[in-house]
Tab-separated table of C-alpha atoms and ligand atoms in Angstrom:
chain	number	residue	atom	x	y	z
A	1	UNK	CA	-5.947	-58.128	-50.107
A	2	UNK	CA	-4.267	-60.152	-52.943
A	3	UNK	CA	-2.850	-63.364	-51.989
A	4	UNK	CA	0.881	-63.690	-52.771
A	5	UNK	CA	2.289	-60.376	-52.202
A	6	UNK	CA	5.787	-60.572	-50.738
A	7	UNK	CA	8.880	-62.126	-52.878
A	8	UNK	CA	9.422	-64.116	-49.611
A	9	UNK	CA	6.141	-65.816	-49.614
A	10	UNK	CA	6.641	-66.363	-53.134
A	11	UNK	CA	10.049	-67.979	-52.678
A	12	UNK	CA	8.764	-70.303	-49.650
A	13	UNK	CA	5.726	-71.861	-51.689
A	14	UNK	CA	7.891	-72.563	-54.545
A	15	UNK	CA	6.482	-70.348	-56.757
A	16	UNK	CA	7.877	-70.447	-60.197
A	17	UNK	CA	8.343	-67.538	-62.178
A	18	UNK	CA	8.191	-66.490	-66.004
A	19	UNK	CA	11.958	-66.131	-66.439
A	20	UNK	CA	12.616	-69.922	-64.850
A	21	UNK	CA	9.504	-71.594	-66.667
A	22	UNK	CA	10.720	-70.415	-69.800
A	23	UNK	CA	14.154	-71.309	-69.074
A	24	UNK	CA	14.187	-73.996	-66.780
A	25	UNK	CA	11.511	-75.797	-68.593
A	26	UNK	CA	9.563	-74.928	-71.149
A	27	UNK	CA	13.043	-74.482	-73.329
A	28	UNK	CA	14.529	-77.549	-72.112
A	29	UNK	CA	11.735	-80.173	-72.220
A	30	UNK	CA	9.385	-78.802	-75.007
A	31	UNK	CA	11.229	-79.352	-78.722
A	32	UNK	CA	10.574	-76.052	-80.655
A	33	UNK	CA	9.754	-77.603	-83.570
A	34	UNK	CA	6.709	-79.804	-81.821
A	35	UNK	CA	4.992	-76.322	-81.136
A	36	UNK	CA	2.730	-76.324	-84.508
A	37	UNK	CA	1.186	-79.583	-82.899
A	38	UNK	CA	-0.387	-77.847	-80.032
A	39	UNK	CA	-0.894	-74.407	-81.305
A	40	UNK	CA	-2.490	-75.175	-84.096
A	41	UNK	CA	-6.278	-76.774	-82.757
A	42	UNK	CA	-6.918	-78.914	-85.794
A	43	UNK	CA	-3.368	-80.714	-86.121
A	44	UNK	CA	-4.380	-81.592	-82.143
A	45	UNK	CA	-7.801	-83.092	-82.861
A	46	UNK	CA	-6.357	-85.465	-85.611
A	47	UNK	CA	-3.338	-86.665	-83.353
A	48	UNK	CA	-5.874	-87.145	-80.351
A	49	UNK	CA	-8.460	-88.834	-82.893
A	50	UNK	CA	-4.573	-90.872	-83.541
A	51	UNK	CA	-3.949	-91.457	-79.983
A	52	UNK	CA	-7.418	-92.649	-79.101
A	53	UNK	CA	-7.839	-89.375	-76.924
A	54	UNK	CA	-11.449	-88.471	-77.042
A	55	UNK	CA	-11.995	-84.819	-78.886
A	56	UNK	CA	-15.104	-82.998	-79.459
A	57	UNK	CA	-16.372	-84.776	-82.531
A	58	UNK	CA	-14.876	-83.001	-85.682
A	59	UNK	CA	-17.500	-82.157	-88.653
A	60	UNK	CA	-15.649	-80.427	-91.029
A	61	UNK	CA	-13.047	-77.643	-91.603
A	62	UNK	CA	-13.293	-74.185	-94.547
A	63	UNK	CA	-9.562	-73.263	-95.369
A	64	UNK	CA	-10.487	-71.804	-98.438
A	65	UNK	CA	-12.984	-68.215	-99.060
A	66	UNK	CA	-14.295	-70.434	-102.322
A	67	UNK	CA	-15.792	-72.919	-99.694
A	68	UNK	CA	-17.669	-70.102	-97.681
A	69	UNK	CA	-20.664	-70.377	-99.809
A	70	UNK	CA	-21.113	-74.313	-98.820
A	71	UNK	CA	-21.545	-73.412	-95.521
A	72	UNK	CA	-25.101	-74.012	-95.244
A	73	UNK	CA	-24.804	-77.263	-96.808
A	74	UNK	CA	-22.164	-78.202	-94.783
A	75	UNK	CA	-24.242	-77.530	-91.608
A	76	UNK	CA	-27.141	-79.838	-93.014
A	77	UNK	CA	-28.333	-81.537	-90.125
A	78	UNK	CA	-26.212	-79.842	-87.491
A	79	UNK	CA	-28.316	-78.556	-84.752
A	80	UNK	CA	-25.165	-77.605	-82.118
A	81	UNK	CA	-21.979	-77.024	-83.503
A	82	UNK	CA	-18.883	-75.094	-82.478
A	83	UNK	CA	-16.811	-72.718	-85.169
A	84	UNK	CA	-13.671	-71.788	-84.457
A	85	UNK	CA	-10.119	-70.821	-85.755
A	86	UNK	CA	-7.920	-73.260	-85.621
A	87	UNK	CA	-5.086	-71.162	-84.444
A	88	UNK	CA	-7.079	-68.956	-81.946
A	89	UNK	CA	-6.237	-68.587	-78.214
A	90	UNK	CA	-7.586	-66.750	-75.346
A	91	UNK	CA	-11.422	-67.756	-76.755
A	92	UNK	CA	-11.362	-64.981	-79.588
A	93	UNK	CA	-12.804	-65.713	-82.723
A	94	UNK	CA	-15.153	-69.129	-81.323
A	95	UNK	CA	-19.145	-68.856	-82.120
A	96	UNK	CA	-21.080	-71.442	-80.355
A	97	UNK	CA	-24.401	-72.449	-81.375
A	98	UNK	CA	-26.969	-73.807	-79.109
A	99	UNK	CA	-29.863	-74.823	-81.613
A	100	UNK	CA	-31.774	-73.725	-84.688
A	101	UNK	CA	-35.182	-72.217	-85.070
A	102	UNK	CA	-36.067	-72.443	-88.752
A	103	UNK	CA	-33.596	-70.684	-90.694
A	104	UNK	CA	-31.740	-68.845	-87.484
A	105	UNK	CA	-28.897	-70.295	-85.490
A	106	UNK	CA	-29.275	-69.948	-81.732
A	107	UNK	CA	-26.575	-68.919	-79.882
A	108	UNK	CA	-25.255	-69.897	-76.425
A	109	UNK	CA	-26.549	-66.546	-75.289
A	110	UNK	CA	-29.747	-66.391	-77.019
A	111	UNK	CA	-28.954	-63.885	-79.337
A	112	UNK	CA	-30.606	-65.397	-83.092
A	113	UNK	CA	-28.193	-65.065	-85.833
A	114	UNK	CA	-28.606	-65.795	-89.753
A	115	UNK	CA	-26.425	-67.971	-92.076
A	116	UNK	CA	-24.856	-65.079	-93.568
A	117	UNK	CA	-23.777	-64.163	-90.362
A	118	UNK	CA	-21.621	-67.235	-89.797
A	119	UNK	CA	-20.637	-67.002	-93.538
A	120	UNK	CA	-19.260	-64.091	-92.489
A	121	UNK	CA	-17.646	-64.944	-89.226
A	122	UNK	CA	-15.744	-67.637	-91.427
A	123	UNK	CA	-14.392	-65.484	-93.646
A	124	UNK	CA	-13.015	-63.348	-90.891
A	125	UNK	CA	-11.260	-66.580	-89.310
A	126	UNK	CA	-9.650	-67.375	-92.679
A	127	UNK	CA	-8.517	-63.947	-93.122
A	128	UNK	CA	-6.587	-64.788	-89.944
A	129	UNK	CA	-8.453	-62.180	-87.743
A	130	UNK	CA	-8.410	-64.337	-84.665
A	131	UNK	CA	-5.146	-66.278	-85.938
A	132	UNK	CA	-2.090	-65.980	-83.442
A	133	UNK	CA	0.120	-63.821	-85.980
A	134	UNK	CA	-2.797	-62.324	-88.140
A	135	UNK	CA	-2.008	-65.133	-90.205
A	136	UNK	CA	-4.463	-67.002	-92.946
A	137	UNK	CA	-6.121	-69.446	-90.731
A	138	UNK	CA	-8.653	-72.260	-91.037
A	139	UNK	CA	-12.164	-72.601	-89.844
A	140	UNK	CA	-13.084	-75.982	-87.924
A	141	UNK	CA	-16.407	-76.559	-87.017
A	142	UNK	CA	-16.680	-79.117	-84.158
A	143	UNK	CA	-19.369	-80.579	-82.291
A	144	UNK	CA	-21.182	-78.492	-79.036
A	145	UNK	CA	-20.080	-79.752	-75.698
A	146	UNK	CA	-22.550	-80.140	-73.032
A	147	UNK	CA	-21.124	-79.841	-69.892
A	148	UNK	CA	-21.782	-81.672	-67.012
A	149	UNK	CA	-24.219	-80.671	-64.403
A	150	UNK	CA	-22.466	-80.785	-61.475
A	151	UNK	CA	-19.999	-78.198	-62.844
A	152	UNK	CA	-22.591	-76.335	-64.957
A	153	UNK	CA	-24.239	-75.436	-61.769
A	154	UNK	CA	-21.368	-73.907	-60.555
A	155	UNK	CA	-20.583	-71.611	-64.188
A	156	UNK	CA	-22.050	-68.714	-65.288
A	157	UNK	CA	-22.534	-70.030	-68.962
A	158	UNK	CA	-19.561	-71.150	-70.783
A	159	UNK	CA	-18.254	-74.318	-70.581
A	160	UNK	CA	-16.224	-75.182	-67.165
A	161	UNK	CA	-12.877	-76.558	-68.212
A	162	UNK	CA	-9.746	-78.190	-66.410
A	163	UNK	CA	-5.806	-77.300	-66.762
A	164	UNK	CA	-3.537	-80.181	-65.789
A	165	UNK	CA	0.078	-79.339	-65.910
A	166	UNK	CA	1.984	-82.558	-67.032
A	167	UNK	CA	5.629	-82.721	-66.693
A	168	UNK	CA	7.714	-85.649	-68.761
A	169	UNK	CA	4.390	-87.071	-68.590
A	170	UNK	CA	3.170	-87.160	-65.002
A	171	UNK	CA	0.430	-84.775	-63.470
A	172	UNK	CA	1.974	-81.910	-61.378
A	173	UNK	CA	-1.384	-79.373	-60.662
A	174	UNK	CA	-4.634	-79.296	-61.280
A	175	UNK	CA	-7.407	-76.161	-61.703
A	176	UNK	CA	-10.767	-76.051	-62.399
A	177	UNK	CA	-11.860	-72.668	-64.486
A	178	UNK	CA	-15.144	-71.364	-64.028
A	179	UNK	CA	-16.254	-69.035	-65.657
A	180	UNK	CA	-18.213	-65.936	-64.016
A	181	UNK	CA	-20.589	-62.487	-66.008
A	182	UNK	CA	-16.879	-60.751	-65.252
A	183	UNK	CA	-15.448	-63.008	-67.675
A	184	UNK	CA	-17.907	-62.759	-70.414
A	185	UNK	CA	-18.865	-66.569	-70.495
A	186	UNK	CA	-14.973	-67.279	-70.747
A	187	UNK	CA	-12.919	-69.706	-68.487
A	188	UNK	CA	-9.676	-67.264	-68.522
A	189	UNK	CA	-8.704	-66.183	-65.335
A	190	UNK	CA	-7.418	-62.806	-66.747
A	191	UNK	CA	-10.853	-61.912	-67.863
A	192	UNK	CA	-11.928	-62.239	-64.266
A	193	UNK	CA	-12.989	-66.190	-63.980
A	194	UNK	CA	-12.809	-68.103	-60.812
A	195	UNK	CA	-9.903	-70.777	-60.923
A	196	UNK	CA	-9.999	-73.467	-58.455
A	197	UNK	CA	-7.129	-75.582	-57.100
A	198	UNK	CA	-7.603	-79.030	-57.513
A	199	UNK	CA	-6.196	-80.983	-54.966
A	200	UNK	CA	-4.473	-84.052	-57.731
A	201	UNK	CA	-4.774	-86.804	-54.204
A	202	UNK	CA	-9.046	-86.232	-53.914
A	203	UNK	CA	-10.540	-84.592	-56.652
A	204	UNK	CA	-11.302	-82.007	-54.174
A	205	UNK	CA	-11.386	-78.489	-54.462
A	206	UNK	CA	-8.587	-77.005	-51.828
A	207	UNK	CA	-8.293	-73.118	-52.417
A	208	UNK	CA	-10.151	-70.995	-54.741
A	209	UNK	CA	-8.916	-67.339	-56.371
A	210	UNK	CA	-10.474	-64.614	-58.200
A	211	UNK	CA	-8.381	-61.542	-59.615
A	212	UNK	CA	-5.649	-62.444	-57.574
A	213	UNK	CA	-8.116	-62.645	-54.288
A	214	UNK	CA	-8.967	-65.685	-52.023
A	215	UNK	CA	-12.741	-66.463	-53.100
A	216	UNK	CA	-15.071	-68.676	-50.852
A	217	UNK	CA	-18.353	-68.367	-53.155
A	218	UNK	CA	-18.854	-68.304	-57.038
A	219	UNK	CA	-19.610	-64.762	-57.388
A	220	UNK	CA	-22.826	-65.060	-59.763
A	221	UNK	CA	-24.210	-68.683	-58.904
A	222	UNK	CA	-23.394	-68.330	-55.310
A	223	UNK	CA	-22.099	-71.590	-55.087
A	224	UNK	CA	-19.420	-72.397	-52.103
A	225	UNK	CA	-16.349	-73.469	-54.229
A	226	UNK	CA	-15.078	-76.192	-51.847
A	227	UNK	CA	-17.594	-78.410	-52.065
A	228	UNK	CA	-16.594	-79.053	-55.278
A	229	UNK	CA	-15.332	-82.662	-56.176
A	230	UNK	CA	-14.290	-83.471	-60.060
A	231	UNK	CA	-15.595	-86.762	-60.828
A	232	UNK	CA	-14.233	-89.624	-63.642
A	233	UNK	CA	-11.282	-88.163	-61.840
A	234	UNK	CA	-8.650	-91.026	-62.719
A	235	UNK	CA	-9.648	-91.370	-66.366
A	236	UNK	CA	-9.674	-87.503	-66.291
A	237	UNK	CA	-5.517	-87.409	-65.421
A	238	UNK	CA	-5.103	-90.649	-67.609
A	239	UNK	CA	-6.264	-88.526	-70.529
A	240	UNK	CA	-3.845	-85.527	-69.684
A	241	UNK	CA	-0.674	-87.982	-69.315
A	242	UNK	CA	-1.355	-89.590	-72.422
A	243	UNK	CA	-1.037	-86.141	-74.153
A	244	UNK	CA	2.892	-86.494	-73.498
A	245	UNK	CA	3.151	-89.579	-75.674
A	246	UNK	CA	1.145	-88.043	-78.007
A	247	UNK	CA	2.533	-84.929	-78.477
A	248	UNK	CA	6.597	-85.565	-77.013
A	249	UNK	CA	5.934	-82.318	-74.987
A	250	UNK	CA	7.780	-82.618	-71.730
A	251	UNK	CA	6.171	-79.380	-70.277
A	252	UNK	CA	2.949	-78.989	-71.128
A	253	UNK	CA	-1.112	-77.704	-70.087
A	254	UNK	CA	-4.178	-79.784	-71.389
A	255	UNK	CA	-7.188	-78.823	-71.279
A	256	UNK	CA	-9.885	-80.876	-70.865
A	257	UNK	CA	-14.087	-80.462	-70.428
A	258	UNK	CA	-16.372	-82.930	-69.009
A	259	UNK	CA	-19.161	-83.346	-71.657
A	260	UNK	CA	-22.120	-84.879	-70.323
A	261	UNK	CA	-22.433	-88.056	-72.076
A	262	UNK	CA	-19.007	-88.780	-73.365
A	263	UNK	CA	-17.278	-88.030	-70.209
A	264	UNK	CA	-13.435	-86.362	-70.053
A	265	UNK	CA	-12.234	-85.062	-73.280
A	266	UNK	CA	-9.715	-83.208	-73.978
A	267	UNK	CA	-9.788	-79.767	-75.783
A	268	UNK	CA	-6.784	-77.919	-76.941
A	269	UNK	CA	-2.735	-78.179	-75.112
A	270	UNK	CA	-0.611	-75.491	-74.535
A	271	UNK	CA	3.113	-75.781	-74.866
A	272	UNK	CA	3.428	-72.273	-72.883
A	273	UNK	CA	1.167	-72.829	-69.989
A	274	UNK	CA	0.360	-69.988	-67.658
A	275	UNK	CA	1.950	-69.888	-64.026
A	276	UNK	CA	-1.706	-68.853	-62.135
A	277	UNK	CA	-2.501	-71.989	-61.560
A	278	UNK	CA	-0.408	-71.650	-58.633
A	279	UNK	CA	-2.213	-68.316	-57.445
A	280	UNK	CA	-5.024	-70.788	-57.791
A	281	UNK	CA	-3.486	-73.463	-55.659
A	282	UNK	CA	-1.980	-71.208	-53.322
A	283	UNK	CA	1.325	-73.257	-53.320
A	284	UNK	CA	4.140	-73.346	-56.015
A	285	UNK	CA	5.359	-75.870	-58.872
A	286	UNK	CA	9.064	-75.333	-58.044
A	287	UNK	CA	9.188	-78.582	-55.425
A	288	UNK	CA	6.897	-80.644	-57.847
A	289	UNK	CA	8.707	-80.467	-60.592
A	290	UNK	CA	12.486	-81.149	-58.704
A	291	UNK	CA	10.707	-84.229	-57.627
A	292	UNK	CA	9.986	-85.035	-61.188
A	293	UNK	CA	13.156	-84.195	-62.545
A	294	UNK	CA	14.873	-86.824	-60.509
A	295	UNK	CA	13.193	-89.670	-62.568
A	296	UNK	CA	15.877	-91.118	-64.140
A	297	UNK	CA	13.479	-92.755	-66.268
A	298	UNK	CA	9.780	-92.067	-67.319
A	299	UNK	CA	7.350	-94.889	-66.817
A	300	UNK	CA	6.057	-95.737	-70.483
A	301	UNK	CA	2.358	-96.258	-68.272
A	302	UNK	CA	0.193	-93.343	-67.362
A	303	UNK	CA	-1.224	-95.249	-65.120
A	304	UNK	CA	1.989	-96.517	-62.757
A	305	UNK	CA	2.997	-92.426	-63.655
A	306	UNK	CA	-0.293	-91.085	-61.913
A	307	UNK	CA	0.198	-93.648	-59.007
A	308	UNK	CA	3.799	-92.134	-58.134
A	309	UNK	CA	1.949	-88.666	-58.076
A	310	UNK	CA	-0.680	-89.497	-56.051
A	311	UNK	CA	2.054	-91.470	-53.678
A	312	UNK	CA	4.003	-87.915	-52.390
A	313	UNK	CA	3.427	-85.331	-50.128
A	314	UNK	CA	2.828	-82.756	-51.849
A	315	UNK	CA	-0.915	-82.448	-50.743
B	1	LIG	N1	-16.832	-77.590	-78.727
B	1	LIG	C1	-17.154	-76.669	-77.837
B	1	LIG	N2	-18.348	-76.709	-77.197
B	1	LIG	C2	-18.703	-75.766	-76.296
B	1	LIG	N3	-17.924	-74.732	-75.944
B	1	LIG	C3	-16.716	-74.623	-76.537
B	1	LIG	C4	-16.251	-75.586	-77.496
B	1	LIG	N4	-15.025	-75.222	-77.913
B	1	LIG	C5	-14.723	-74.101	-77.235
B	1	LIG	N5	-15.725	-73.730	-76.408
B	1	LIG	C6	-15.737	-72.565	-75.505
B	1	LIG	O1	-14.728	-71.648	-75.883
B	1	LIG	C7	-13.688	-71.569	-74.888
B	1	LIG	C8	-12.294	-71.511	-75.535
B	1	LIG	O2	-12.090	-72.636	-76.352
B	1	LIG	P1	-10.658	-73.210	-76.706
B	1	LIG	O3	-10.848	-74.298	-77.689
B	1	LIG	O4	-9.960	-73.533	-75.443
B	1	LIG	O5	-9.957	-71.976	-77.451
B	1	LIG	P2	-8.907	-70.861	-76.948
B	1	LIG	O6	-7.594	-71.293	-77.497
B	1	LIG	O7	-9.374	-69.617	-77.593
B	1	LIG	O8	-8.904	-70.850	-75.451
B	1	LIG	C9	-13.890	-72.812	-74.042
B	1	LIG	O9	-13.421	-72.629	-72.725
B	1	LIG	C10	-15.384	-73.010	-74.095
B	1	LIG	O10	-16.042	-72.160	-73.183
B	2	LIG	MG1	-8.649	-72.460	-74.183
């Protein structure tokens, strides 16, 4: 049965809905003209690379079809790179490439591809194919992250990734996205990945959902979802506050992996952050963010900010 079915459940969790996000917050905290900053990728990775926020390492960007033909030079000595638009969403338009064997490129998936095919897959992302509004775009090629074990093992492919939804700066929910064969390799919950609440206190996981159901077990690795624990957890939040200084956003989602060997990092922020996370939590934001709104005034440290998070009742 899907969890969260009656308006009156709804209403005692707190649940917030479309009409009073948009209203209630993201109008009134997030400055319309600081959008471009978070929806376009690249103008992100050079004010995190600003901010001292660690970003997959950037190689280079195409923005113009003459450039196309120095792709291969370009990738000289890249053996796992990322290419992407820079004003894609919803993981459309991003090729990821695991290794080379002689002349081929290696997918994530296995599947062998040639240079011409990523020639061609950056002309399509400058011709704004993948682009939010069909719009010219530009192509940024980035460096491959490795996830981390732990929460590789409990993926099916794709990289496992974590929303944090910061309000005037402070951390208000966490999920962990995972994603599953459903979801094609993709950590969007709408294409059928798991999302995991995050309990902000512990690290821990504390409820787990899967189109709209309660889910105990990650349907393709079999893993049992609440034995899962996020580690680096504090530096992990410290890097999602700081995106309010960088970015002015009062309402806002980062996103951030755990690579491997250079720990949290953060990559891309939405200024229109989905409300699931709550499905995912099974509780709402409405009480969170009340509590936040009563601070008269924002401490100017993450830090002291996480600490009166971590202080409430909320969990
Ligand atoms: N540098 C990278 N290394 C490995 N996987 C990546 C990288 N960048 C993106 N991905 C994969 O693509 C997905 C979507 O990337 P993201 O940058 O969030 O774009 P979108 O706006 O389309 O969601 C990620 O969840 C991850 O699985
Ligand atoms: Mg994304």
């Amino acid at each position: 049965m899907p969890f969260l079915t009656s308006f009156k459940t709804l209403k005692r969790l707190g649940i917030l809905g479309m009409n009073a996000r948009n209203v209630n917050y993201i109008s009134k905290y997030n400055d319309r003209k600081l959008y471009p900053l978070v929806d376009d990728k690249l103008k992100t990775k050079l004010l995190a690379q600003k901010a001292g926020i660690n970003t997959p390492k950037l190689f280079f960007t195409l923005s113009r079809q003459h450039d196309v033909g120095e792709l291969q030079k370009r990738l000289e000595g890249l053996n796992a790179f990322v290419l992407k638009p820079a004003r894609g969403s919803g993981g459309k338009g991003i090729m990821v490439i695991a290794s080379r064997e002689k002349e081929l490129f290696v997918k994530a998936n296995g599947e062998k591809v040639s240079v011409e095919v990523l020639m061609r897959h950056v002309t399509n992302i400058l011709a704004g194919l993948y682009s939010l509004s069909g719009t010219p775009d530009v192509a940024i090629c980035e460096d491959l992250i490795i996830a981390d074990s732990l929460l590789k093992s409990y993926s099916y492919e794709g990289v496992p990734d974590i929303r944090i939804i910061i309000f005037r700066g402070y951390p208000v929910m966490a999920m962990l996205r995972l994603a599953t064969k459903l979801s094609d390799g993709k950590a969007n919950l709408h294409q059928g990945a798991v999302g995991v609440g995050i309990n902000l206190q512990n690290a821990q996981a504390s409820h787990a959902v899967m189109e709209q159901s309660k889910v105990l077990v990650h349907p393709d690795t079999k893993n049992k979802l609440s034995e899962i624990e996020i580690a680096n957890w504090h530096e992990l939040l410290e890097l999602a506050c700081k995106c309010y200084e960088m970015t002015k956003l009062g309402y806002l989602g980062a996103d951030i992996v755990i690579d491997q060997n250079r720990g949290p990092m953060l990559l891309e922020l939405n200024a229109r952050p989905g409300l699931s996370i709550q499905v995912a939590n099974a509780t709402g934001l409405v009480p969170r963010l009340k509590e936040i709104e009563k601070i008269k005034e924002i401490d100017p440290d993450p830090k002291n900010r996480i600490d009166f998070v971590l202080r409430q009742n909320w969990f």
